[in-house]
């Protein structure tokens, strides 16, 4: 109330608006200071031809309108294709990861012997996926190239999925399941390693979400005679729904920032020195991903129950 | 015929017997429980194995001696086990000192992240002000934007930071950015806090307001306590990601003496130079030992923090 008390004449809504702005003010300052500048720069770069002045340093911009955008969609050899495959991968992965992590969180939330240990194990991918560790392992591997040893073989062996798919595939083909469904499931099983290692964060978020459901709701459900199945759909799922949105946002962003299209934009800038084109690519992809997130979250948010 | 009659009568008696019916129901319940438990155990153990398998290889290899590496008979269990990889790695990285510095750096940043992101998240969750939707869209853009697009402007900002001059190669830029809600993945934390605060019942807040609590007091003493799971989640993530961050560390050229993650990258080169080891297969083992030394502290912190999940619930049960 510190800020609000002086403004006696204001209505409560007005006061609350001021206090709300006070609460988010640190972020507004930071956003203006660090992000807006880079947005402007990215858009500027995207709309012009950038030439780096060799020797002197710095760069010159020559405005060329939508040239970069037209180029990336009509003339670039790989951009449209990579964009579509990257988006496709994201759309396939997201539901799998979200449901897998919700399922795992439900399992890990219950009391059972050794829960602390299992939770710690499920957290390991979050640590191991960090770029510091990944790059250290990659460096060690690349130094190994050519040298044959028991160690690298053992690790290569253990990181493969090692599932004999053909047998099961033939089995289900005979049941006349539709091919597209089969492909999806088979693809999911083949990438189970990736899915597990990509869902560590989501599991932690879901566990926190499950923990924050008031136990009184479960008591009521039990007294009213709801079965476990009903309790899940009528209590757990609606209460977890807001955090499903969080996890969708995180999963989309996570798979987007590690996708080929971002890599391509990076390479275009730092390898091919085409800064303008790279900025145009980053801009396009960021806008597309934001749109996807907006649509998906909007759809779910409508069905979500909030207290205000 | 008599026999069938007999059996039928016996069967009817069994059906009428309350004790038997109860026993049967109990048996069904127990067997259901056992089967479900078994299914759960199989799933959990299987997935745990998949997660652990690369790590198991690393751990066992890090104990291999030079002879073990080239001995085709050795698998997972070293014959001439050695701790030399660890002692050397600890010495080369000056592990104790650097770990202390790293944790100091990460924990202070974590505290700042918690404070700022929860404030901002609360602001978004519970107050209405003009352009709220636009601001929140900006938070989402902040999460989505790949870091390398804002790398250049950030670098230039801190190379020439007003009257303070060049702030690069110190940890100061990281503190400034985090304090202004733009640190490592701050956008995501704001989002998480926002979702958790929105899920809390409004009545608690109104009761506090009626009792005369100020807005800031309500936030710190009532909302934050009730949203304990989110506080734990964010502290875990901010600690782990900060601990493993190499992007900001490289961009701001922060000294390797306060960043363990940076030491890992140069570990095998340092060992190669100071001990004259040129075999990449052997050098790899030092990297593995280093990675395990890097992972253990965070894993321990996670285990300690996640216990708080349960306490948080018990506390919120009283208040909510």
Coordinates of C-alpha atoms in Angstrom, one line a residue:
Chain A
X1 CA 0.0 0.0 0.0
X2 CA 3.1 2.2 0.3
X3 CA 2.6 3.8 -3.2
X4 CA -1.2 3.9 -3.0
X5 CA -1.8 5.7 0.3
X6 CA -0.7 9.1 -0.8
X7 CA -3.2 9.1 -3.7
X8 CA -6.3 9.5 -1.5
X9 CA -8.5 10.7 -4.3
X10 CA -8.1 7.6 -6.4
X11 CA -10.6 4.8 -6.7
X12 CA -9.6 1.3 -5.6
X13 CA -9.2 0.1 -9.2
X14 CA -7.0 3.0 -10.0
X15 CA -4.9 2.4 -6.9
X16 CA -4.6 -1.3 -7.7
X17 CA -3.5 -0.4 -11.2
X18 CA -0.7 1.8 -9.9
X19 CA 0.4 -0.9 -7.4
X20 CA 0.3 -3.5 -10.2
X21 CA 2.5 -1.3 -12.4
X22 CA 4.8 -0.9 -9.4
X23 CA 5.1 -4.6 -9.0
X24 CA 6.1 -5.2 -12.6
X25 CA 8.2 -2.0 -12.9
X26 CA 11.6 -3.7 -12.6
X27 CA 10.8 -5.9 -15.5
X28 CA 9.5 -3.1 -17.6
X29 CA 12.8 -1.2 -17.1
X30 CA 14.8 -4.3 -18.0
X31 CA 12.7 -5.1 -21.0
X32 CA 13.1 -1.6 -22.4
X33 CA 16.8 -1.5 -21.7
X34 CA 17.8 -4.9 -23.0
X35 CA 15.2 -6.3 -25.3
X36 CA 13.6 -3.4 -27.2
X37 CA 17.0 -2.3 -28.5
X38 CA 17.7 -5.7 -29.9
X39 CA 14.2 -5.9 -31.4
X40 CA 14.7 -2.6 -33.2
X41 CA 18.1 -3.8 -34.4
X42 CA 16.8 -7.1 -35.6
X43 CA 14.0 -5.5 -37.6
X44 CA 16.4 -2.9 -38.9
X45 CA 18.8 -5.6 -40.1
X46 CA 15.9 -7.7 -41.5
X47 CA 14.8 -4.8 -43.7
X48 CA 18.2 -3.9 -45.1
X49 CA 21.4 -5.2 -46.7
X50 CA 24.1 -5.3 -44.1
X51 CA 27.7 -5.0 -45.0
X52 CA 30.4 -5.4 -42.4
X53 CA 33.2 -2.9 -42.9
X54 CA 36.3 -5.1 -43.1
X55 CA 39.2 -3.7 -41.1
X56 CA 37.5 -0.6 -39.8
X57 CA 34.9 -2.5 -37.8
X58 CA 31.2 -1.6 -37.6
X59 CA 28.7 -2.0 -40.4
X60 CA 26.7 -0.1 -42.9
X61 CA 23.0 -0.6 -43.6
X62 CA 21.3 -0.2 -47.0
X63 CA 17.5 -0.2 -46.8
X64 CA 16.0 -2.7 -49.2
X65 CA 12.5 -3.2 -48.0
X66 CA 11.2 -6.7 -47.9
X67 CA 14.0 -8.1 -50.1
X68 CA 15.3 -10.4 -47.4
X69 CA 11.9 -11.8 -46.6
X70 CA 11.1 -12.4 -50.3
X71 CA 14.5 -14.1 -50.7
X72 CA 14.1 -16.4 -47.8
X73 CA 10.8 -17.8 -49.0
X74 CA 11.3 -17.9 -52.8
X75 CA 15.0 -18.2 -53.5
X76 CA 16.7 -19.7 -50.4
X77 CA 17.4 -23.3 -51.2
X78 CA 16.6 -24.8 -47.8
X79 CA 14.7 -22.3 -45.7
X80 CA 11.0 -23.1 -46.5
X81 CA 11.6 -26.8 -46.2
X82 CA 13.6 -26.6 -42.9
X83 CA 10.9 -24.3 -41.5
X84 CA 8.2 -26.8 -42.3
X85 CA 10.1 -29.8 -40.9
X86 CA 11.0 -27.9 -37.7
X87 CA 7.5 -26.8 -37.1
X88 CA 6.3 -30.4 -37.8
X89 CA 8.7 -31.8 -35.3
X90 CA 7.6 -29.3 -32.7
X91 CA 3.9 -30.1 -33.3
X92 CA 4.5 -33.9 -33.0
X93 CA 6.8 -33.7 -30.0
X94 CA 4.8 -31.3 -27.8
X95 CA 1.7 -33.4 -27.1
X96 CA 3.9 -36.5 -26.5
X97 CA 6.2 -34.7 -24.1
X98 CA 3.4 -33.0 -22.2
X99 CA 1.3 -36.1 -21.7
X100 CA 4.3 -38.3 -20.8
X101 CA 5.5 -35.8 -18.2
X102 CA 2.0 -35.5 -16.7
X103 CA 1.8 -39.2 -16.5
X104 CA 5.2 -39.4 -14.9
X105 CA 4.4 -36.6 -12.5
X106 CA 1.3 -38.5 -11.4
X107 CA 3.3 -41.6 -10.7
X108 CA 6.1 -39.7 -8.9
X109 CA 3.6 -37.7 -6.8
X110 CA 2.3 -40.7 -4.8
X111 CA 4.1 -42.0 -1.8
X112 CA 6.3 -45.1 -2.5
X113 CA 9.6 -46.4 -1.2
X114 CA 12.6 -44.8 -2.8
X115 CA 10.6 -41.8 -4.1
X116 CA 13.4 -39.4 -3.4
X117 CA 15.9 -41.5 -5.4
X118 CA 13.5 -41.9 -8.4
X119 CA 12.8 -38.2 -8.4
X120 CA 16.5 -37.4 -8.3
X121 CA 17.0 -39.8 -11.3
X122 CA 14.2 -38.1 -13.3
X123 CA 15.9 -34.8 -12.7
X124 CA 19.3 -35.9 -14.1
X125 CA 18.3 -35.1 -17.8
X126 CA 17.7 -31.5 -16.8
X127 CA 21.3 -31.3 -15.5
X128 CA 22.8 -33.4 -18.3
X129 CA 21.1 -31.4 -21.1
X130 CA 22.9 -28.2 -20.1
X131 CA 25.1 -27.0 -22.9
X132 CA 28.2 -26.9 -20.7
X133 CA 28.1 -30.6 -20.2
X134 CA 26.9 -31.4 -23.7
X135 CA 29.7 -29.5 -25.3
X136 CA 32.3 -31.1 -22.9
X137 CA 31.1 -34.6 -23.9
X138 CA 31.0 -33.6 -27.6
X139 CA 34.5 -32.3 -27.4
X140 CA 35.8 -35.5 -25.8
X141 CA 34.0 -37.5 -28.5
X142 CA 35.4 -35.5 -31.3
X143 CA 38.9 -35.9 -29.9
X144 CA 38.2 -39.6 -29.9
X145 CA 37.3 -39.8 -33.6
X146 CA 39.3 -42.6 -35.1
X147 CA 40.4 -44.1 -31.8
X148 CA 38.5 -47.4 -31.2
X149 CA 38.0 -48.2 -27.6
X150 CA 35.8 -50.1 -25.2
X151 CA 34.7 -46.9 -23.5
X152 CA 33.2 -45.1 -26.5
X153 CA 31.6 -48.3 -27.7
X154 CA 30.0 -48.9 -24.4
X155 CA 28.6 -45.4 -24.3
X156 CA 27.4 -45.5 -27.9
X157 CA 25.7 -48.8 -27.2
X158 CA 24.0 -47.6 -24.1
X159 CA 22.6 -44.4 -25.6
X160 CA 21.0 -46.1 -28.5
X161 CA 17.3 -47.1 -28.1
X162 CA 17.9 -50.7 -28.9
X163 CA 14.3 -51.7 -29.6
X164 CA 13.6 -54.1 -32.4
X165 CA 10.9 -52.2 -34.2
X166 CA 10.3 -54.4 -37.2
X167 CA 8.8 -57.3 -35.4
X168 CA 6.1 -55.1 -33.7
X169 CA 5.5 -53.2 -36.8
X170 CA 4.7 -56.3 -38.7
X171 CA 2.4 -57.4 -35.9
X172 CA 0.4 -54.2 -35.9
X173 CA 0.3 -54.0 -39.7
X174 CA -1.6 -57.3 -39.7
X175 CA -4.2 -55.8 -37.4
X176 CA -4.9 -53.3 -40.2
X177 CA -4.2 -50.2 -38.2
X178 CA -4.0 -47.0 -40.2
X179 CA -0.4 -46.4 -41.4
X180 CA -0.3 -42.8 -40.3
X181 CA -1.2 -43.7 -36.7
X182 CA 1.3 -46.5 -36.8
X183 CA 4.0 -44.1 -38.0
X184 CA 3.3 -41.7 -35.2
X185 CA 3.4 -44.4 -32.5
X186 CA 6.5 -46.0 -34.0
X187 CA 8.2 -42.6 -34.3
X188 CA 7.3 -41.9 -30.7
X189 CA 8.7 -45.1 -29.4
X190 CA 11.9 -44.7 -31.5
X191 CA 12.4 -41.3 -29.9
X192 CA 11.5 -42.3 -26.4
X193 CA 15.0 -41.4 -25.3
X194 CA 14.7 -37.9 -26.6
X195 CA 11.2 -37.6 -25.1
X196 CA 12.4 -38.7 -21.7
X197 CA 15.4 -36.4 -21.7
X198 CA 13.3 -33.5 -22.9
X199 CA 10.6 -33.8 -20.2
X200 CA 12.6 -33.4 -17.0
X201 CA 11.6 -29.8 -16.6
X202 CA 8.0 -30.4 -17.3
X203 CA 7.8 -33.2 -14.7
X204 CA 9.1 -30.9 -12.0
X205 CA 6.6 -28.2 -13.0
X206 CA 3.8 -30.8 -12.9
X207 CA 4.8 -32.2 -9.5
X208 CA 4.7 -28.7 -8.1
X209 CA 1.3 -28.2 -9.7
X210 CA 0.0 -31.4 -8.2
X211 CA 1.3 -30.4 -4.9
X212 CA -0.5 -27.1 -4.9
X213 CA -3.9 -28.7 -5.3
X214 CA -5.7 -28.3 -2.0
X215 CA -6.2 -31.7 -0.4
X216 CA -9.7 -30.6 0.7
X217 CA -10.9 -31.1 -2.9
X218 CA -9.8 -34.7 -2.9
X219 CA -11.6 -35.2 0.4
X220 CA -14.8 -33.8 -1.0
X221 CA -14.5 -36.0 -4.1
X222 CA -13.9 -39.1 -1.9
X223 CA -16.9 -38.3 0.3
X224 CA -19.1 -37.8 -2.7
X225 CA -18.1 -41.2 -3.9
X226 CA -16.0 -40.4 -7.0
X227 CA -13.9 -43.1 -8.4
X228 CA -10.2 -42.6 -9.1
X229 CA -10.9 -42.0 -12.8
X230 CA -13.6 -39.4 -12.0
X231 CA -11.4 -37.7 -9.5
X232 CA -8.6 -37.3 -12.1
X233 CA -10.9 -35.7 -14.7
X234 CA -13.0 -33.6 -12.4
X235 CA -10.3 -32.5 -9.9
X236 CA -6.7 -33.1 -10.9
X237 CA -7.0 -32.3 -14.6
X238 CA -8.8 -28.9 -14.3
X239 CA -6.5 -27.9 -11.5
X240 CA -3.4 -28.8 -13.5
X241 CA -4.7 -27.2 -16.7
X242 CA -3.0 -23.8 -16.2
X243 CA 0.3 -25.5 -15.8
X244 CA -0.3 -27.6 -18.9
X245 CA -0.2 -24.2 -20.7
X246 CA 3.1 -23.4 -19.0
X247 CA 4.5 -26.7 -20.0
X248 CA 3.3 -26.3 -23.6
X249 CA 5.0 -22.9 -23.8
X250 CA 8.2 -24.3 -22.3
X251 CA 8.2 -27.4 -24.6
X252 CA 7.5 -25.4 -27.7
X253 CA 10.2 -22.9 -26.9
X254 CA 12.7 -25.6 -25.9
X255 CA 12.3 -27.6 -29.0
X256 CA 12.2 -24.5 -31.1
X257 CA 15.5 -23.1 -29.8
X258 CA 17.2 -26.4 -30.4
X259 CA 15.6 -26.9 -33.8
X260 CA 17.4 -26.8 -37.2
X261 CA 15.8 -23.5 -38.2
X262 CA 17.4 -21.6 -35.3
X263 CA 20.7 -23.2 -36.1
X264 CA 20.3 -22.2 -39.7
X265 CA 19.7 -18.6 -38.8
X266 CA 22.7 -18.7 -36.6
X267 CA 24.9 -20.2 -39.3
X268 CA 23.6 -17.7 -41.9
X269 CA 24.8 -14.9 -39.7
X270 CA 28.1 -16.2 -38.2
X271 CA 29.3 -18.5 -41.0
X272 CA 27.9 -17.0 -44.2
X273 CA 28.0 -13.4 -42.9
X274 CA 24.6 -12.6 -44.2
X275 CA 23.3 -10.7 -41.3
X276 CA 20.3 -9.2 -42.9
X277 CA 19.0 -12.5 -44.1
X278 CA 19.7 -14.1 -40.7
X279 CA 17.7 -11.4 -38.9
X280 CA 14.8 -11.9 -41.4
X281 CA 14.9 -15.6 -40.6
X282 CA 14.9 -15.1 -36.9
X283 CA 12.1 -12.6 -37.1
X284 CA 9.9 -14.8 -39.3
X285 CA 10.4 -17.9 -37.1
X286 CA 9.8 -16.0 -33.8
X287 CA 6.6 -14.5 -35.2
X288 CA 5.4 -17.9 -36.3
X289 CA 6.2 -19.6 -33.0
X290 CA 4.5 -16.7 -31.1
X291 CA 1.4 -17.1 -33.2
X292 CA 1.3 -20.9 -32.6
X293 CA 1.6 -20.3 -28.9
X294 CA -1.0 -17.6 -28.9
X295 CA -3.6 -19.9 -30.7
X296 CA -2.9 -23.0 -28.5
X297 CA -2.8 -21.1 -25.3
X298 CA -5.9 -19.1 -26.2
X299 CA -7.8 -22.3 -26.9
X300 CA -6.8 -23.9 -23.6
X301 CA -7.1 -20.7 -21.5
X302 CA -10.8 -20.4 -22.5
X303 CA -11.4 -23.7 -20.8
X304 CA -9.3 -23.0 -17.8
X305 CA -10.7 -22.1 -14.4
X306 CA -9.0 -19.2 -12.6
X307 CA -10.0 -17.6 -9.4
X308 CA -10.4 -14.1 -10.8
Chain B
X1 CA -27.5 -85.5 -9.8
X2 CA -27.3 -85.5 -6.0
X3 CA -23.8 -84.3 -6.3
X4 CA -24.8 -81.3 -8.5
X5 CA -27.5 -80.4 -6.1
X6 CA -25.0 -80.5 -3.3
X7 CA -22.6 -78.3 -5.0
X8 CA -25.3 -75.8 -5.9
X9 CA -26.4 -75.6 -2.3
X10 CA -22.8 -75.1 -1.2
X11 CA -22.3 -72.4 -3.7
X12 CA -25.4 -70.6 -2.5
X13 CA -24.2 -70.9 1.0
X14 CA -20.9 -69.4 0.0
X15 CA -22.7 -66.5 -1.7
X16 CA -24.8 -65.8 1.3
X17 CA -21.8 -65.9 3.6
X18 CA -21.0 -62.3 4.4
X19 CA -17.6 -63.2 5.7
X20 CA -16.6 -64.9 2.5
X21 CA -17.9 -62.0 0.3
X22 CA -15.9 -59.6 2.3
X23 CA -12.8 -61.7 2.0
X24 CA -13.2 -61.9 -1.7
X25 CA -13.6 -58.2 -2.1
X26 CA -10.5 -57.7 0.0
X27 CA -8.5 -60.1 -2.1
X28 CA -9.6 -58.4 -5.3
X29 CA -8.6 -55.0 -3.8
X30 CA -5.2 -56.3 -2.8
X31 CA -4.4 -58.0 -6.0
X32 CA -5.5 -54.9 -7.9
X33 CA -3.1 -52.9 -5.8
X34 CA -0.2 -55.4 -6.3
X35 CA -0.7 -55.4 -10.1
X36 CA -0.8 -51.7 -10.3
X37 CA 2.2 -51.4 -8.0
X38 CA 4.1 -53.9 -10.2
X39 CA 3.2 -52.0 -13.3
X40 CA 4.4 -48.8 -11.7
X41 CA 7.6 -50.3 -10.6
X42 CA 8.3 -51.7 -14.1
X43 CA 7.7 -48.3 -15.7
X44 CA 9.7 -46.4 -13.2
X45 CA 12.6 -48.8 -13.2
X46 CA 12.7 -49.1 -17.0
X47 CA 12.7 -45.3 -17.5
X48 CA 15.2 -44.8 -14.7
X49 CA 17.5 -47.3 -16.5
X50 CA 17.2 -45.4 -19.8
X51 CA 18.1 -42.2 -18.1
X52 CA 20.9 -43.6 -16.1
X53 CA 22.6 -45.8 -18.7
X54 CA 24.8 -43.1 -20.3
X55 CA 25.7 -41.9 -16.8
X56 CA 26.6 -45.4 -15.6
X57 CA 29.0 -45.8 -18.5
X58 CA 30.6 -42.5 -17.5
X59 CA 30.9 -43.3 -13.9
X60 CA 32.4 -46.7 -14.4
X61 CA 34.8 -45.4 -17.1
X62 CA 36.0 -42.6 -14.8
X63 CA 37.4 -45.3 -12.5
X64 CA 39.3 -47.1 -15.3
X65 CA 43.1 -47.2 -15.2
X66 CA 45.1 -46.8 -18.3
X67 CA 45.3 -50.6 -18.7
X68 CA 41.6 -51.1 -18.2
X69 CA 40.7 -48.8 -21.1
X70 CA 42.5 -51.0 -23.6
X71 CA 41.6 -54.3 -22.1
X72 CA 38.8 -55.8 -24.1
X73 CA 37.9 -58.1 -21.1
X74 CA 36.9 -55.2 -19.0
X75 CA 33.3 -54.2 -19.0
X76 CA 31.8 -51.7 -16.6
X77 CA 33.8 -53.0 -13.6
X78 CA 37.4 -51.9 -13.7
X79 CA 40.1 -54.5 -12.8
X80 CA 42.7 -52.1 -11.6
X81 CA 40.4 -49.3 -10.4
X82 CA 41.9 -46.0 -9.8
X83 CA 40.9 -42.7 -8.2
X84 CA 43.6 -40.9 -10.2
X85 CA 41.1 -39.3 -12.6
X86 CA 39.3 -37.6 -9.7
X87 CA 42.3 -36.5 -7.7
X88 CA 43.8 -35.0 -10.8
X89 CA 40.6 -33.3 -11.9
X90 CA 40.0 -31.9 -8.5
X91 CA 43.5 -30.5 -8.4
X92 CA 43.4 -29.1 -12.0
X93 CA 40.0 -27.4 -11.5
X94 CA 40.9 -26.3 -7.9
X95 CA 37.5 -27.8 -7.3
X96 CA 36.8 -26.7 -3.7
X97 CA 37.5 -23.1 -4.2
X98 CA 35.8 -22.8 -7.6
X99 CA 32.7 -24.7 -6.3
X100 CA 32.4 -22.4 -3.4
X101 CA 32.6 -19.3 -5.7
X102 CA 30.2 -20.8 -8.2
X103 CA 27.6 -21.6 -5.5
X104 CA 27.9 -18.2 -4.0
X105 CA 27.4 -16.6 -7.5
X106 CA 24.5 -18.9 -8.3
X107 CA 22.7 -18.7 -5.0
X108 CA 22.8 -14.9 -4.9
X109 CA 21.5 -14.8 -8.4
X110 CA 18.8 -17.3 -7.5
X111 CA 17.6 -15.1 -4.6
X112 CA 17.4 -12.1 -6.9
X113 CA 15.5 -14.1 -9.5
X114 CA 13.1 -15.4 -6.9
X115 CA 12.4 -11.9 -5.6
X116 CA 12.0 -10.1 -8.9
X117 CA 10.2 -12.8 -10.9
X118 CA 7.7 -13.4 -8.1
X119 CA 7.0 -9.7 -7.8
X120 CA 6.4 -9.4 -11.5
X121 CA 4.4 -12.6 -11.7
X122 CA 2.2 -11.4 -8.8
X123 CA 1.7 -8.1 -10.6
X124 CA 0.6 -9.8 -13.7
X125 CA -1.6 -12.3 -11.9
X126 CA -3.6 -10.1 -9.6
X127 CA -3.7 -6.5 -10.8
X128 CA -5.4 -4.9 -13.7
X129 CA -3.6 -2.0 -15.4
X130 CA -3.6 -0.5 -18.9
X131 CA -1.7 -2.5 -21.6
X132 CA -1.5 -5.6 -19.4
X133 CA -2.1 -7.9 -22.3
X134 CA 0.6 -6.2 -24.4
X135 CA 3.1 -6.4 -21.5
X136 CA 2.3 -10.1 -21.0
X137 CA 2.8 -10.8 -24.7
X138 CA 6.2 -9.2 -24.3
X139 CA 7.0 -11.7 -21.6
X140 CA 6.1 -14.5 -23.9
X141 CA 8.2 -13.0 -26.7
X142 CA 11.0 -12.8 -24.2
X143 CA 10.7 -16.6 -23.6
X144 CA 10.5 -17.5 -27.3
X145 CA 13.3 -15.3 -28.6
X146 CA 16.5 -17.3 -29.2
X147 CA 19.3 -15.7 -27.2
X148 CA 21.7 -15.3 -30.0
X149 CA 19.5 -12.6 -31.6
X150 CA 20.0 -10.3 -28.7
X151 CA 23.6 -11.2 -28.1
X152 CA 25.1 -8.4 -30.1
X153 CA 23.2 -5.5 -28.5
X154 CA 23.7 -6.9 -25.0
X155 CA 27.4 -7.2 -25.5
X156 CA 27.6 -3.6 -26.7
X157 CA 25.5 -2.3 -23.9
X158 CA 27.8 -3.7 -21.2
X159 CA 31.0 -3.0 -23.0
X160 CA 30.2 0.7 -22.6
X161 CA 27.9 0.9 -19.6
X162 CA 27.6 4.7 -19.0
X163 CA 29.8 6.1 -16.3
X164 CA 30.9 2.6 -15.2
X165 CA 32.7 1.9 -18.4
X166 CA 33.5 -1.7 -19.4
X167 CA 31.6 -4.2 -17.2
X168 CA 32.6 -7.2 -19.2
X169 CA 34.6 -10.0 -17.6
X170 CA 32.9 -9.3 -14.2
X171 CA 29.7 -10.9 -12.9
X172 CA 28.1 -7.5 -12.6
X173 CA 26.1 -7.6 -15.9
X174 CA 24.5 -10.8 -14.9
X175 CA 23.3 -9.2 -11.6
X176 CA 22.0 -6.1 -13.3
X177 CA 20.1 -8.1 -15.9
X178 CA 18.6 -10.4 -13.2
X179 CA 17.6 -7.5 -11.0
X180 CA 15.7 -6.0 -13.9
X181 CA 13.9 -9.3 -14.6
X182 CA 15.8 -10.1 -17.7
X183 CA 18.2 -12.7 -16.4
X184 CA 18.7 -16.3 -17.5
X185 CA 15.2 -17.5 -18.4
X186 CA 13.5 -14.9 -16.3
X187 CA 10.6 -14.8 -18.7
X188 CA 9.8 -18.4 -17.9
X189 CA 10.0 -17.8 -14.2
X190 CA 7.6 -14.9 -14.4
X191 CA 5.3 -17.1 -16.4
X192 CA 5.4 -19.9 -13.8
X193 CA 4.8 -17.5 -10.9
X194 CA 1.9 -15.9 -12.8
X195 CA 0.2 -19.3 -13.4
X196 CA 0.6 -20.4 -9.8
X197 CA -0.6 -17.1 -8.3
X198 CA -3.6 -17.1 -10.5
X199 CA -4.5 -20.6 -9.3
X200 CA -4.7 -19.5 -5.6
X201 CA -8.1 -18.7 -4.2
X202 CA -8.9 -15.0 -4.1
X203 CA -10.6 -15.2 -0.8
X204 CA -7.3 -15.5 1.1
X205 CA -6.2 -12.2 -0.3
X206 CA -9.5 -10.5 0.3
X207 CA -9.4 -11.7 3.9
X208 CA -6.0 -10.2 4.3
X209 CA -7.1 -7.0 2.7
X210 CA -10.1 -6.7 5.0
X211 CA -7.8 -7.4 8.0
X212 CA -5.8 -4.4 6.9
X213 CA -2.8 -6.0 5.3
X214 CA -1.0 -3.8 2.7
X215 CA -0.6 -5.1 -0.9
X216 CA 3.1 -5.8 -0.4
X217 CA 2.5 -7.5 3.0
X218 CA -0.2 -9.6 1.3
X219 CA 2.3 -10.6 -1.4
X220 CA 5.1 -11.5 0.9
X221 CA 3.3 -13.1 3.8
X222 CA 0.3 -14.7 2.2
X223 CA 0.7 -15.3 -1.5
X224 CA 4.3 -16.3 -1.5
X225 CA 3.8 -18.7 1.4
X226 CA 0.8 -20.3 -0.3
X227 CA 2.7 -20.6 -3.6
X228 CA 5.5 -22.5 -2.0
X229 CA 5.7 -25.2 -4.7
X230 CA 6.3 -22.6 -7.3
X231 CA 9.0 -20.9 -5.2
X232 CA 10.8 -24.3 -4.9
X233 CA 10.4 -25.0 -8.6
X234 CA 11.8 -21.7 -9.7
X235 CA 14.7 -21.9 -7.2
X236 CA 15.6 -25.3 -8.5
X237 CA 15.5 -24.3 -12.1
X238 CA 17.3 -21.0 -11.6
X239 CA 20.0 -22.6 -9.6
X240 CA 20.6 -25.5 -12.0
X241 CA 20.4 -23.4 -15.2
X242 CA 22.7 -20.7 -13.8
X243 CA 25.1 -23.4 -12.6
X244 CA 25.3 -24.9 -16.0
X245 CA 25.1 -21.8 -18.1
X246 CA 27.8 -21.3 -20.6
X247 CA 26.1 -18.8 -23.0
X248 CA 26.1 -15.8 -20.7
X249 CA 29.4 -16.8 -19.3
X250 CA 31.0 -16.8 -22.7
X251 CA 29.2 -13.6 -23.8
X252 CA 30.2 -11.6 -20.8
X253 CA 33.6 -13.4 -20.6
X254 CA 33.1 -14.1 -16.9
X255 CA 36.2 -15.5 -15.2
X256 CA 36.5 -19.3 -15.0
X257 CA 37.4 -18.9 -11.3
X258 CA 33.8 -18.3 -10.4
X259 CA 32.3 -20.7 -12.9
X260 CA 32.7 -24.4 -12.6
X261 CA 30.9 -25.0 -15.9
X262 CA 33.6 -23.1 -17.7
X263 CA 36.4 -25.1 -16.0
X264 CA 34.9 -28.3 -17.4
X265 CA 35.4 -27.1 -21.0
X266 CA 39.1 -26.6 -20.5
X267 CA 39.7 -29.5 -18.2
X268 CA 41.0 -32.1 -20.7
X269 CA 43.2 -29.5 -22.4
X270 CA 44.7 -28.5 -19.1
X271 CA 45.3 -32.1 -18.1
X272 CA 46.9 -32.7 -21.6
X273 CA 49.3 -29.8 -21.2
X274 CA 50.3 -30.2 -17.6
X275 CA 50.6 -34.0 -17.5
X276 CA 51.8 -34.6 -21.1
X277 CA 48.9 -37.0 -21.9
X278 CA 48.2 -37.1 -25.6
X279 CA 45.9 -40.1 -25.8
X280 CA 42.3 -38.7 -26.3
X281 CA 40.9 -42.0 -25.0
X282 CA 42.5 -41.4 -21.6
X283 CA 41.8 -37.6 -21.7
X284 CA 38.1 -38.4 -22.2
X285 CA 38.1 -40.1 -18.8
X286 CA 39.2 -36.9 -17.1
X287 CA 36.3 -35.1 -18.7
X288 CA 33.9 -37.8 -17.4
X289 CA 35.3 -37.4 -13.9
X290 CA 34.9 -33.7 -14.2
X291 CA 31.3 -34.0 -15.4
X292 CA 30.5 -36.2 -12.4
X293 CA 32.1 -33.8 -10.0
X294 CA 30.0 -31.1 -11.7
X295 CA 26.7 -33.0 -11.5
X296 CA 26.9 -34.2 -7.9
X297 CA 26.5 -30.8 -6.0
X298 CA 23.4 -29.8 -8.0
X299 CA 21.9 -33.2 -7.7
X300 CA 22.3 -33.0 -3.9
X301 CA 20.8 -29.5 -3.8
X302 CA 17.8 -30.7 -5.8
X303 CA 17.2 -33.6 -3.4
X304 CA 17.3 -31.3 -0.5
X305 CA 15.0 -28.7 -2.1
X306 CA 12.5 -31.2 -3.4
X307 CA 11.8 -32.4 0.2
X308 CA 10.4 -28.9 0.7
X309 CA 7.7 -29.7 -1.8
X310 CA 5.9 -31.7 0.7
X311 CA 6.4 -29.2 3.6
X312 CA 5.0 -26.6 1.3
X313 CA 1.8 -28.5 0.9
X314 CA 1.3 -29.1 4.6
X315 CA 1.7 -25.4 5.2
X316 CA -0.7 -24.4 2.5
X317 CA -3.2 -26.8 3.9
X318 CA -3.4 -24.8 7.1
X319 CA -3.8 -21.5 5.4
X320 CA -5.9 -22.4 2.4

